[in-house]
CSV table of C-alpha atoms in Angstrom, one decimal:
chain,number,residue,atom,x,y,z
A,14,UNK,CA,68.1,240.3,-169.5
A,15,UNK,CA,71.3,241.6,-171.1
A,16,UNK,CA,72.8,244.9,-170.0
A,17,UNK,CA,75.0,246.6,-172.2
A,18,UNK,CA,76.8,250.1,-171.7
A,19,UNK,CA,77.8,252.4,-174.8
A,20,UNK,CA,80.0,255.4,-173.7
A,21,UNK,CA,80.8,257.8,-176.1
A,22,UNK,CA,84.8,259.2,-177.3
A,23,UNK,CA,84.8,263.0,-176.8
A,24,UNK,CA,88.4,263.3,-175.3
A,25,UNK,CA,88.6,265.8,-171.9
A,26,UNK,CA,84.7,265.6,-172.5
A,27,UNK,CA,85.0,262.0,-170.7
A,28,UNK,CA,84.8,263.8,-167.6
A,29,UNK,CA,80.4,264.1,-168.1
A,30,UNK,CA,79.7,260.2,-168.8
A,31,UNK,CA,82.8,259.4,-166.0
A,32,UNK,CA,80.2,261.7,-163.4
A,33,UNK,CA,77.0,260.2,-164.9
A,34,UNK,CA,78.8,256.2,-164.3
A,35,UNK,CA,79.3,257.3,-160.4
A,36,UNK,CA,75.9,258.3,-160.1
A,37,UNK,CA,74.7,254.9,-161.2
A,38,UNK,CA,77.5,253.4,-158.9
A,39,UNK,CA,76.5,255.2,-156.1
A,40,UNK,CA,73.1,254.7,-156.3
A,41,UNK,CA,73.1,251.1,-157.3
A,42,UNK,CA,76.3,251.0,-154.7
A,43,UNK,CA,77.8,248.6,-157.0
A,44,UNK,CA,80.5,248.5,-159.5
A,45,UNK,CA,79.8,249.2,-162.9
A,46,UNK,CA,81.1,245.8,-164.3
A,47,UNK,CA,79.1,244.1,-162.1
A,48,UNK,CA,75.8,246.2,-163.5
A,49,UNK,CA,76.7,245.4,-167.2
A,50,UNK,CA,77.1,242.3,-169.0
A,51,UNK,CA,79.1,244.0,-171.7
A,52,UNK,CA,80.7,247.5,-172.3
A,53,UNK,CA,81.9,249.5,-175.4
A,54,UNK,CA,83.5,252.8,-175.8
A,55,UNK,CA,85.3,254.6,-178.2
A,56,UNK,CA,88.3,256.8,-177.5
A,57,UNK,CA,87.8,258.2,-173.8
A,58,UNK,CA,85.0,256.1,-173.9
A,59,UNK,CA,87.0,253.1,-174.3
A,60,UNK,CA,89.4,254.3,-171.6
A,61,UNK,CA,86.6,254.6,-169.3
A,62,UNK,CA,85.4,250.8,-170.2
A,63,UNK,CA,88.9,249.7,-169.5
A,64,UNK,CA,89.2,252.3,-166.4
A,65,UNK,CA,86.0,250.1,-165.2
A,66,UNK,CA,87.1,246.6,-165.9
A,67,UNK,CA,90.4,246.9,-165.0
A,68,UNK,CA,90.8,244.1,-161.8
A,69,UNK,CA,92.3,245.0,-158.5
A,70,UNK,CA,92.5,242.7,-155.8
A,71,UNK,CA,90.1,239.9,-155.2
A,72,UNK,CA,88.7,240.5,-158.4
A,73,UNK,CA,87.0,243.9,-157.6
A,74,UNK,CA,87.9,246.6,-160.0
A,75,UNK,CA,90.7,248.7,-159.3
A,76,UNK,CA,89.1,251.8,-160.0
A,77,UNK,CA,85.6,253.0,-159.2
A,78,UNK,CA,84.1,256.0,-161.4
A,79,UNK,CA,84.8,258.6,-159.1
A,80,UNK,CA,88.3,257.9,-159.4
A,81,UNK,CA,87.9,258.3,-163.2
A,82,UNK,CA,86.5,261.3,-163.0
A,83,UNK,CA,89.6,262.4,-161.3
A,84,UNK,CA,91.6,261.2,-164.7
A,85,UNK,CA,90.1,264.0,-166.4
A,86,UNK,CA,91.0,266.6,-163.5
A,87,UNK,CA,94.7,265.3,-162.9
A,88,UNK,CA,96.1,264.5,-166.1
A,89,UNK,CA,94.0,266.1,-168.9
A,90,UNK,CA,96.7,268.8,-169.3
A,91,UNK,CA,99.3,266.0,-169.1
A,92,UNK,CA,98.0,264.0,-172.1
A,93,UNK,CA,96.8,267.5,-174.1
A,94,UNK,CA,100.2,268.7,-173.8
A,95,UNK,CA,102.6,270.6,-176.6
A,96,UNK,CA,106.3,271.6,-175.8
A,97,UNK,CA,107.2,274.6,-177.4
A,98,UNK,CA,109.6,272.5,-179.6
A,99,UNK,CA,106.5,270.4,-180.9
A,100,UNK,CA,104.4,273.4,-181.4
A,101,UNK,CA,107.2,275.1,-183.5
A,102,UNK,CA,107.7,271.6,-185.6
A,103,UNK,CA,104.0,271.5,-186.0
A,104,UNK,CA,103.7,274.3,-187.7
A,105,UNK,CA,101.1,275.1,-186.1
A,106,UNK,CA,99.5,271.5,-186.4
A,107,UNK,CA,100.1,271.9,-190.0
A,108,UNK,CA,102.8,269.5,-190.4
A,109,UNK,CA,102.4,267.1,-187.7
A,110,UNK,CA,99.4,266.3,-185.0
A,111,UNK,CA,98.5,268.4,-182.9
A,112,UNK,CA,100.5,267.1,-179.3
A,113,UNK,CA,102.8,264.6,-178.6
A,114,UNK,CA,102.0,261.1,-178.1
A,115,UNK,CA,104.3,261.3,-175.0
A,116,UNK,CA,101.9,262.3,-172.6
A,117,UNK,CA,99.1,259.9,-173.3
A,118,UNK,CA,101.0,257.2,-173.3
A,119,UNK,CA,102.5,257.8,-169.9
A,120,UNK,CA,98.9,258.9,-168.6
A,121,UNK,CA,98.1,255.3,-169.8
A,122,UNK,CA,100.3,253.5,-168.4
A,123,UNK,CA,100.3,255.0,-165.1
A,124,UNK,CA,96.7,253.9,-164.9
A,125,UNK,CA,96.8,250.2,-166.7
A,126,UNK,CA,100.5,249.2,-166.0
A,127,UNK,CA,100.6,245.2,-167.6
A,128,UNK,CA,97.0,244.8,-167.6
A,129,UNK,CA,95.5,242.7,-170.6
A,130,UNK,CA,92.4,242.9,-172.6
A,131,UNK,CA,91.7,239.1,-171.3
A,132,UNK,CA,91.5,240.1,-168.0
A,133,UNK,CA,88.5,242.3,-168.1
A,134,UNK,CA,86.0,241.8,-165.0
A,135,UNK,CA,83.2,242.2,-167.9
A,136,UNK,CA,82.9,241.9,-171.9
A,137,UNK,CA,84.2,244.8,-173.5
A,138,UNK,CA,84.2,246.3,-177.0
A,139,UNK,CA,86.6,248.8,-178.4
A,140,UNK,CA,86.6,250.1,-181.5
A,141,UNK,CA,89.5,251.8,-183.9
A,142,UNK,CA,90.4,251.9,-187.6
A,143,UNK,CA,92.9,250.0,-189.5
A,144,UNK,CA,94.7,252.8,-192.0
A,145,UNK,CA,96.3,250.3,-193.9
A,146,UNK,CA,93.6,247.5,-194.3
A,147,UNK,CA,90.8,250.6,-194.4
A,148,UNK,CA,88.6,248.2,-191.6
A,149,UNK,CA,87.2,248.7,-188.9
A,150,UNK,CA,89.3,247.3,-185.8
A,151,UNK,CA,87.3,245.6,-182.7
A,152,UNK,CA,88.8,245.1,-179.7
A,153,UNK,CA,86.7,242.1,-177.8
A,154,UNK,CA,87.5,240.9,-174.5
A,155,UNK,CA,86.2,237.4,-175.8
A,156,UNK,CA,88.6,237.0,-178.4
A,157,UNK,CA,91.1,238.2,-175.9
A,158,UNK,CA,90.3,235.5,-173.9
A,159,UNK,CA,89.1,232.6,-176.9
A,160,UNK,CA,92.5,229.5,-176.9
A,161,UNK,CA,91.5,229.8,-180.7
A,162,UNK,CA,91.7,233.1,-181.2
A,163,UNK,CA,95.5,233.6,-181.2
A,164,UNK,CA,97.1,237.4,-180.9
A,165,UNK,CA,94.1,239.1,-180.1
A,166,UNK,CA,95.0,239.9,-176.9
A,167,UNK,CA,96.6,243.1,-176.3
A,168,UNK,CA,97.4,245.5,-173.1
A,169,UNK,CA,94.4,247.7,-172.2
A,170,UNK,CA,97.0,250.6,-172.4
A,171,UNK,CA,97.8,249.2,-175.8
A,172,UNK,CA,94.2,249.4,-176.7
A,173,UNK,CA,93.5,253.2,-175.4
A,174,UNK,CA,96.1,254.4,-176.7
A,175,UNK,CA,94.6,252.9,-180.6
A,176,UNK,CA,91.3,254.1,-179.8
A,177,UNK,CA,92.0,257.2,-178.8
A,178,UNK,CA,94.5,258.5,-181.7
A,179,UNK,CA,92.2,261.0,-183.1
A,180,UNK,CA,93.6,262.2,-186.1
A,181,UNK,CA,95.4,265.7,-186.3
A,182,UNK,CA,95.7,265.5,-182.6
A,183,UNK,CA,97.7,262.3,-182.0
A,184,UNK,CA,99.8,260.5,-184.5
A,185,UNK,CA,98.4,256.8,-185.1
A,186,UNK,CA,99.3,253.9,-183.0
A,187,UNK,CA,101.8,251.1,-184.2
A,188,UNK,CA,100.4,248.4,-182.9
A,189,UNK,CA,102.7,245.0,-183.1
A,190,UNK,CA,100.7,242.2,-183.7
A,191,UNK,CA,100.8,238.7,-185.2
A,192,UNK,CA,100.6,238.0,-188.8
A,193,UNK,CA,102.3,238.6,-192.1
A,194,UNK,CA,102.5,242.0,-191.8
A,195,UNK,CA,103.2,242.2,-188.4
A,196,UNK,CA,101.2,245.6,-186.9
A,197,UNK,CA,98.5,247.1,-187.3
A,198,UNK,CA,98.0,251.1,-188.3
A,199,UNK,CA,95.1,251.7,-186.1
A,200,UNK,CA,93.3,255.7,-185.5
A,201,UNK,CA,90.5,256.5,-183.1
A,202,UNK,CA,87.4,254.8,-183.4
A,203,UNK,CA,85.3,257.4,-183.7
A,204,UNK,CA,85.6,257.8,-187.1
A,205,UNK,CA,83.0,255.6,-188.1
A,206,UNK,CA,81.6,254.4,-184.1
A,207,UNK,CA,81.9,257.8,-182.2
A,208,UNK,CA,78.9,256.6,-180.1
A,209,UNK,CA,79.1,252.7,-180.2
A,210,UNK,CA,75.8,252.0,-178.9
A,211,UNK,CA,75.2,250.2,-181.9
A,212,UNK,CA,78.4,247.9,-182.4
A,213,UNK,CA,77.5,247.2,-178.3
A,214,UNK,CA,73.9,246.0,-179.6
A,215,UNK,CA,75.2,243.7,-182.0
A,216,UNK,CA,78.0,242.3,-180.2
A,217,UNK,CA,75.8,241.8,-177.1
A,218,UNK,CA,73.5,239.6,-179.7
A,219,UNK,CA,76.1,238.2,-181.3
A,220,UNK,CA,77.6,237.5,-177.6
A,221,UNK,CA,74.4,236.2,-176.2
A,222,UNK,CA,72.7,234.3,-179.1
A,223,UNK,CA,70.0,233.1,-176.8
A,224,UNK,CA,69.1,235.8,-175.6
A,225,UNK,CA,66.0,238.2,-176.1
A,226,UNK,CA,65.7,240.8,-173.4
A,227,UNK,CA,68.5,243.2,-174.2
A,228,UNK,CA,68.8,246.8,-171.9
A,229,UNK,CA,71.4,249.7,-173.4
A,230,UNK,CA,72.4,252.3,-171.6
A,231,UNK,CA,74.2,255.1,-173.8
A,232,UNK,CA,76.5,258.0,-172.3
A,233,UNK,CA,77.3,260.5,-174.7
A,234,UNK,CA,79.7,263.4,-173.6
A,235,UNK,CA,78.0,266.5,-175.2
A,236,UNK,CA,76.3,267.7,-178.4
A,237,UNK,CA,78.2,270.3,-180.2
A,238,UNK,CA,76.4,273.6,-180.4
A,239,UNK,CA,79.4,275.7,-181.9
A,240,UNK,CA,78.2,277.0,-185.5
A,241,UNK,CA,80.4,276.8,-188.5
A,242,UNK,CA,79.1,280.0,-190.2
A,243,UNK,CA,78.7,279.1,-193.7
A,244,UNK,CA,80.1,282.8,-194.4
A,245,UNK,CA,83.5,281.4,-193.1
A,246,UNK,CA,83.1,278.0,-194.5
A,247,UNK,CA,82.9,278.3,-197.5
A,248,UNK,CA,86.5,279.8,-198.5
A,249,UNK,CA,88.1,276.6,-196.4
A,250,UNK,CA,90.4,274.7,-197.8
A,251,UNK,CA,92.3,271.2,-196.8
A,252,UNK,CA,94.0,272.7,-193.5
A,253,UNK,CA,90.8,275.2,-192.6
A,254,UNK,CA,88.7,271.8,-192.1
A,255,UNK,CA,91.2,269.4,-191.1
A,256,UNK,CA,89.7,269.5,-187.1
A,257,UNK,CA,85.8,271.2,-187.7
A,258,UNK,CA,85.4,268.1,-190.1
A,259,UNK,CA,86.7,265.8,-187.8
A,260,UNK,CA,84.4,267.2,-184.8
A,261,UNK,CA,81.3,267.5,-187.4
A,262,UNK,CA,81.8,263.7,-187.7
A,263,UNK,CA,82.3,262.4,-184.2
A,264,UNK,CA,78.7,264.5,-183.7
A,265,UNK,CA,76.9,263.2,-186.8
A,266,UNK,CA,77.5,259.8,-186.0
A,267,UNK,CA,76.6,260.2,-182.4
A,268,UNK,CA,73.0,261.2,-183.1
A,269,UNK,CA,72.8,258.8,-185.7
A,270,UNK,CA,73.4,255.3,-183.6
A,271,UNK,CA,70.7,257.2,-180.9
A,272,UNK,CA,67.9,257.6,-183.8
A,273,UNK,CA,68.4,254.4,-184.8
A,274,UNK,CA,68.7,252.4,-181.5
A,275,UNK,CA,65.5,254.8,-179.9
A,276,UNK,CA,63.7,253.0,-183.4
A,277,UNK,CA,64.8,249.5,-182.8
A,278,UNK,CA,63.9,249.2,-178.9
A,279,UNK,CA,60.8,250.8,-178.8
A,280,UNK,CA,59.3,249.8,-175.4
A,281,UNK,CA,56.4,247.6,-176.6
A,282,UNK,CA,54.1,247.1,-173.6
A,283,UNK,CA,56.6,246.4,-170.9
A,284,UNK,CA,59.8,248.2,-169.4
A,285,UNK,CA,61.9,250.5,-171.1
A,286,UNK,CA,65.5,249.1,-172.9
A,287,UNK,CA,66.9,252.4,-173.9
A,288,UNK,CA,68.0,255.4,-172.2
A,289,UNK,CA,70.4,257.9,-173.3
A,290,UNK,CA,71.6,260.4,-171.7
A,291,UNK,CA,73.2,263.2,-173.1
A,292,UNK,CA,73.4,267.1,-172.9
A,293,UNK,CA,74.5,270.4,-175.6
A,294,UNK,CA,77.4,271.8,-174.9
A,295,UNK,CA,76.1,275.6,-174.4
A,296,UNK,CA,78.6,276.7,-171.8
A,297,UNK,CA,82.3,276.1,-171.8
A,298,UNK,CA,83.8,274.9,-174.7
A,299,UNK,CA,83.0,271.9,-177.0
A,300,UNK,CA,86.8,271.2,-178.0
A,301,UNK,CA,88.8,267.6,-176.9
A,302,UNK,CA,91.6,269.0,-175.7
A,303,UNK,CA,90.6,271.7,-173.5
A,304,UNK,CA,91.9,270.3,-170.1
A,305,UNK,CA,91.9,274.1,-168.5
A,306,UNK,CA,90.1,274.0,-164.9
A,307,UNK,CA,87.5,276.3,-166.8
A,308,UNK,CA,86.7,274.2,-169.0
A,309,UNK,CA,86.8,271.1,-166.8
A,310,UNK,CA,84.2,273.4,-164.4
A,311,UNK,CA,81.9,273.8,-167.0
A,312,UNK,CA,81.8,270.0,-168.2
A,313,UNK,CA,81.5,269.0,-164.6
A,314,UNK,CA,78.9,271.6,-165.0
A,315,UNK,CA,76.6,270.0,-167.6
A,316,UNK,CA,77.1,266.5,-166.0
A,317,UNK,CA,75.3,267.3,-163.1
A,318,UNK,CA,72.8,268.7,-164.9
A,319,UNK,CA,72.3,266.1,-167.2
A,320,UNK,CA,72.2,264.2,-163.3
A,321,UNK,CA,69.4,266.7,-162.4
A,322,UNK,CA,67.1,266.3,-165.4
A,323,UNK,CA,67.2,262.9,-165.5
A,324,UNK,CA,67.0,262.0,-162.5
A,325,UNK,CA,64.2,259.5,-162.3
A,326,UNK,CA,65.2,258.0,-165.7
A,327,UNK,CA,68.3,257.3,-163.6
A,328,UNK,CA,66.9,255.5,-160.9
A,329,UNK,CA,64.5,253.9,-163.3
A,330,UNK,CA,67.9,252.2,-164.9
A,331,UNK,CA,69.7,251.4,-161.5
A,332,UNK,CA,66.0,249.6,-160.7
A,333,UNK,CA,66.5,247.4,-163.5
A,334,UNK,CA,69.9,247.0,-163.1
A,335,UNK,CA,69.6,245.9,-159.9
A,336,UNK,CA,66.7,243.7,-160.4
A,337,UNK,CA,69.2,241.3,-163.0
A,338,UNK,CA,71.4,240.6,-160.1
């Protein structure tokens, strides 16, 4: 069997799949890269795969979940912050993104330093977009790591940094690369693979091509439950939707990749090869970029009740992920 782990982007809203992946380590009382054969996530979901695959010493992980949860609780207000200068320039994020690239950027590379995509302790799968080529941009840890597959392997704080420019709140990432044009103009994944359950699926097959017996586990980090009164709405213009379009998005494509993966592994007379586990956002706020301890209470909030509800699927996944070893 082939375990794969899809983890949503949702930006300070990490924090509920980074509590839901120490549950599993905890109860499993392994690592997650040694649980999954391959993991994908898109914007905070792709810094938690890296967070997860990033190698320590003797080949362990350097950081356990636990410690990523503390990511969210030490340095959200770091990377969602705006100087008064860049608020003022901004226009009030009008005329430029919303913060500062600064602060992510140090935030990554306090946590992945040198690291390289080829060095991952499992497969992983990142996605972004290409502004300039209009593609979809993978990041695989097999290409990364393929002789034949020359400039393809990038530093994981390279790669958070592209998944995670979300547009109107960071500026896109420069990425240098090889080739004729020599970068790449790359903006957060979610745009078309919010929740990369999916593009995990089909890399895991592609990855695997002998393989039947697939399991995928999917994290999402909240469905939005905010209305857009159609009242309001309707008398929006460019700048009015700029962010609510964006969010509307990331959500749509989210339950989207769930219908469609609940249809295609149906359990047919044997064990389950789908769970996903996911929660509305009814308390706190749904917003990215609120990194106040509130907010950050709330979302801790909801991930231990998503822990509570599902509490035997849980232990039904850490069974079978246990049982591969």
């Amino acid at each position: 069997m082939i375990s794969v782990l899809a983890i949503d982007g949702g930006g300070i809203r990490g924090i509920i799949p980074a509590m839901v992946l120490d549950q599993i380590e905890e109860r499993t009382e392994k690592p997650i890269s040694e649980l999954f054969d391959l993991i994908a996530g898109t914007s905070t979901g792709g810094i938690l795969a890296l967070g997860l695959t990033k190698p320590g010493n003797d080949d362990k992980p350097q950081y356990t979940a636990k410690q990523l949860i503390d990511l969210y609780e030490a340095e959200g207000e770091n990377i969602f912050y705006r100087s008064i200068c860049h608020r003022i320039n901004a226009l009030g994020n009008i005329a430029e993104e919303k913060y500062s690239s600064d602060g992510i950027e140090s935030v990554l590379h306090k946590y992945f330093g040198e690291a390289r995509l080829q060095q991952a302790l499992t497969e992983v799968l990142v996605p972004s977009y290409d502004i300039e080529r209009r593609n979809p941009w993978f990041f695989r840890s097999r290409y990364a790591r393929d002789p034949k597959k020359k400039g393809f392997d990038f530093s994981m704080g390279e790669v958070a940094r592209a998944t995670s420019a979300a547009p109107t709140y960071f500026e896109p990432f420069k990425l240098d690369a090889e080739g004729p044009e020599g970068y790449y103009a790359l903006v957060d994944g979610g745009v078309f693979a919010n929740n990369p359950a999916m593009c995990a699926y089909v890399e895991a097959r592609r990855t695997y091509k002998n393989e039947n017996d697939f399991l995928v586990a999917s994290l999402g980090t909240g469905e939005l439950t905010r209305k857009l009164p159609y009242e309001e709405a309707i008398g929006w213009g460019l700048a009015l939707w700029a962010q609510p379009i964006l969010n509307v998005v990331f959500d749509g494509v989210s339950d989207t990749v769930d219908f469609q993966l609940r249809e295609l592994l149906l359990p047919e007379d044997g064990p389950r090869r789908y769970y996903r586990f996911q929660t509305e956002l009814d308390i706190g706020k749904d917003d990215m970029d609120d990194a106040s301890s509130t907010n950050i209470y709330a979302l801790k909030t909801k991930a231990q009740e998503i822990i509570r509800r599902n509490d035997n699927d849980l232990d039904a996944l850490c069974a079978q992920l246990l049982e591969r070893q």
